[in-house]
């Protein structure tokens, strides 16, 4: 997910409205692996200034 998100960047923008709620839920998943991947992809895609 992280690799896809960083490569897609601006092309991902039209889909963020539908993708973001699921992405945020994944960041708080009970499985540590799932939440770690979701958080790292989010951090890679959005600069700290934009969060």
mmCIF file with all atom_site columns, C-alpha atoms in Angstrom:
data_model
loop_
_atom_site.group_PDB
_atom_site.id
_atom_site.type_symbol
_atom_site.label_atom_id
_atom_site.label_alt_id
_atom_site.label_comp_id
_atom_site.label_asym_id
_atom_site.label_entity_id
_atom_site.label_seq_id
_atom_site.pdbx_PDB_ins_code
_atom_site.Cartn_x
_atom_site.Cartn_y
_atom_site.Cartn_z
_atom_site.occupancy
_atom_site.B_iso_or_equiv
_atom_site.pdbx_formal_charge
_atom_site.auth_seq_id
_atom_site.auth_comp_id
_atom_site.auth_asym_id
_atom_site.auth_atom_id
_atom_site.pdbx_PDB_model_num
ATOM 1  C CA . UNK A 1 1  ? 0.000   0.000  0.000  1.00 0.00 ? 1  UNK A CA 1
ATOM 2  C CA . UNK A 1 2  ? 2.797   2.390  0.877  1.00 0.00 ? 2  UNK A CA 1
ATOM 3  C CA . UNK A 1 3  ? 4.504   1.935  -2.484 1.00 0.00 ? 3  UNK A CA 1
ATOM 4  C CA . UNK A 1 4  ? 1.240   2.364  -4.352 1.00 0.00 ? 4  UNK A CA 1
ATOM 5  C CA . UNK A 1 5  ? 0.301   5.482  -2.418 1.00 0.00 ? 5  UNK A CA 1
ATOM 6  C CA . UNK A 1 6  ? 3.638   7.203  -2.952 1.00 0.00 ? 6  UNK A CA 1
ATOM 7  C CA . UNK A 1 7  ? 3.633   6.411  -6.672 1.00 0.00 ? 7  UNK A CA 1
ATOM 8  C CA . UNK A 1 8  ? 0.024   7.494  -7.213 1.00 0.00 ? 8  UNK A CA 1
ATOM 9  C CA . UNK A 1 9  ? 0.112   10.712 -5.126 1.00 0.00 ? 9  UNK A CA 1
ATOM 10 C CA . UNK A 1 10 ? -1.900  13.310 -7.087 1.00 0.00 ? 10 UNK A CA 1
ATOM 11 C CA . UNK A 1 11 ? -3.727  10.657 -9.102 1.00 0.00 ? 11 UNK A CA 1
ATOM 12 C CA . UNK A 1 12 ? -5.119  9.363  -5.819 1.00 0.00 ? 12 UNK A CA 1
ATOM 13 C CA . UNK A 1 13 ? -6.712  12.721 -4.933 1.00 0.00 ? 13 UNK A CA 1
ATOM 14 C CA . UNK A 1 14 ? -10.110 12.159 -6.628 1.00 0.00 ? 14 UNK A CA 1
ATOM 15 C CA . UNK A 1 15 ? -10.573 8.934  -4.649 1.00 0.00 ? 15 UNK A CA 1
ATOM 16 C CA . UNK A 1 16 ? -9.557  10.223 -1.218 1.00 0.00 ? 16 UNK A CA 1
ATOM 17 C CA . UNK A 1 17 ? -13.122 11.038 -0.188 1.00 0.00 ? 17 UNK A CA 1
ATOM 18 C CA . UNK A 1 18 ? -14.089 7.370  -0.508 1.00 0.00 ? 18 UNK A CA 1
ATOM 19 C CA . UNK A 1 19 ? -10.738 5.921  0.544  1.00 0.00 ? 19 UNK A CA 1
ATOM 20 C CA . UNK A 1 20 ? -9.923  7.990  3.631  1.00 0.00 ? 20 UNK A CA 1
ATOM 21 C CA . UNK A 1 21 ? -12.588 6.597  6.033  1.00 0.00 ? 21 UNK A CA 1
ATOM 22 C CA . UNK A 1 22 ? -11.436 3.031  5.358  1.00 0.00 ? 22 UNK A CA 1
ATOM 23 C CA . UNK A 1 23 ? -7.811  4.097  5.586  1.00 0.00 ? 23 UNK A CA 1
ATOM 24 C CA . UNK A 1 24 ? -8.385  5.671  8.996  1.00 0.00 ? 24 UNK A CA 1
ATOM 25 C CA . UNK A 1 25 ? -10.192 2.553  10.220 1.00 0.00 ? 25 UNK A CA 1
ATOM 26 C CA . UNK A 1 26 ? -7.241  0.447  9.108  1.00 0.00 ? 26 UNK A CA 1
ATOM 27 C CA . UNK A 1 27 ? -4.905  2.682  11.100 1.00 0.00 ? 27 UNK A CA 1
ATOM 28 C CA . UNK A 1 28 ? -6.766  1.588  14.243 1.00 0.00 ? 28 UNK A CA 1
ATOM 29 C CA . UNK A 1 29 ? -7.119  -2.084 13.333 1.00 0.00 ? 29 UNK A CA 1
ATOM 30 C CA . UNK A 1 30 ? -6.623  -4.671 16.077 1.00 0.00 ? 30 UNK A CA 1
ATOM 31 C CA . UNK A 1 31 ? -3.929  -6.424 14.030 1.00 0.00 ? 31 UNK A CA 1
ATOM 32 C CA . UNK A 1 32 ? -0.627  -4.620 14.429 1.00 0.00 ? 32 UNK A CA 1
ATOM 33 C CA . UNK A 1 33 ? 0.548   -5.466 10.908 1.00 0.00 ? 33 UNK A CA 1
ATOM 34 C CA . UNK A 1 34 ? -2.526  -3.918 9.298  1.00 0.00 ? 34 UNK A CA 1
ATOM 35 C CA . UNK A 1 35 ? -2.337  -0.745 11.342 1.00 0.00 ? 35 UNK A CA 1
ATOM 36 C CA . UNK A 1 36 ? 1.417   -0.395 10.768 1.00 0.00 ? 36 UNK A CA 1
ATOM 37 C CA . UNK A 1 37 ? 1.020   -0.596 6.991  1.00 0.00 ? 37 UNK A CA 1
ATOM 38 C CA . UNK A 1 38 ? -1.879  1.871  6.992  1.00 0.00 ? 38 UNK A CA 1
ATOM 39 C CA . UNK A 1 39 ? 0.021   4.365  9.151  1.00 0.00 ? 39 UNK A CA 1
ATOM 40 C CA . UNK A 1 40 ? 3.221   4.096  7.120  1.00 0.00 ? 40 UNK A CA 1
ATOM 41 C CA . UNK A 1 41 ? 1.344   4.579  3.840  1.00 0.00 ? 41 UNK A CA 1
ATOM 42 C CA . UNK A 1 42 ? -0.498  7.594  5.251  1.00 0.00 ? 42 UNK A CA 1
ATOM 43 C CA . UNK A 1 43 ? 2.749   9.128  6.516  1.00 0.00 ? 43 UNK A CA 1
ATOM 44 C CA . UNK A 1 44 ? 4.498   8.461  3.209  1.00 0.00 ? 44 UNK A CA 1
ATOM 45 C CA . UNK A 1 45 ? 1.731   10.049 1.160  1.00 0.00 ? 45 UNK A CA 1
ATOM 46 C CA . UNK A 1 46 ? 1.012   13.110 3.251  1.00 0.00 ? 46 UNK A CA 1
ATOM 47 C CA . UNK A 1 47 ? 3.765   15.395 4.419  1.00 0.00 ? 47 UNK A CA 1
ATOM 48 C CA . UNK A 1 48 ? 3.628   16.307 8.102  1.00 0.00 ? 48 UNK A CA 1
ATOM 49 C CA . UNK A 1 49 ? 2.617   19.862 7.160  1.00 0.00 ? 49 UNK A CA 1
ATOM 50 C CA . UNK A 1 50 ? -0.471  18.587 5.296  1.00 0.00 ? 50 UNK A CA 1
ATOM 51 C CA . UNK A 1 51 ? -1.702  16.293 8.069  1.00 0.00 ? 51 UNK A CA 1
#
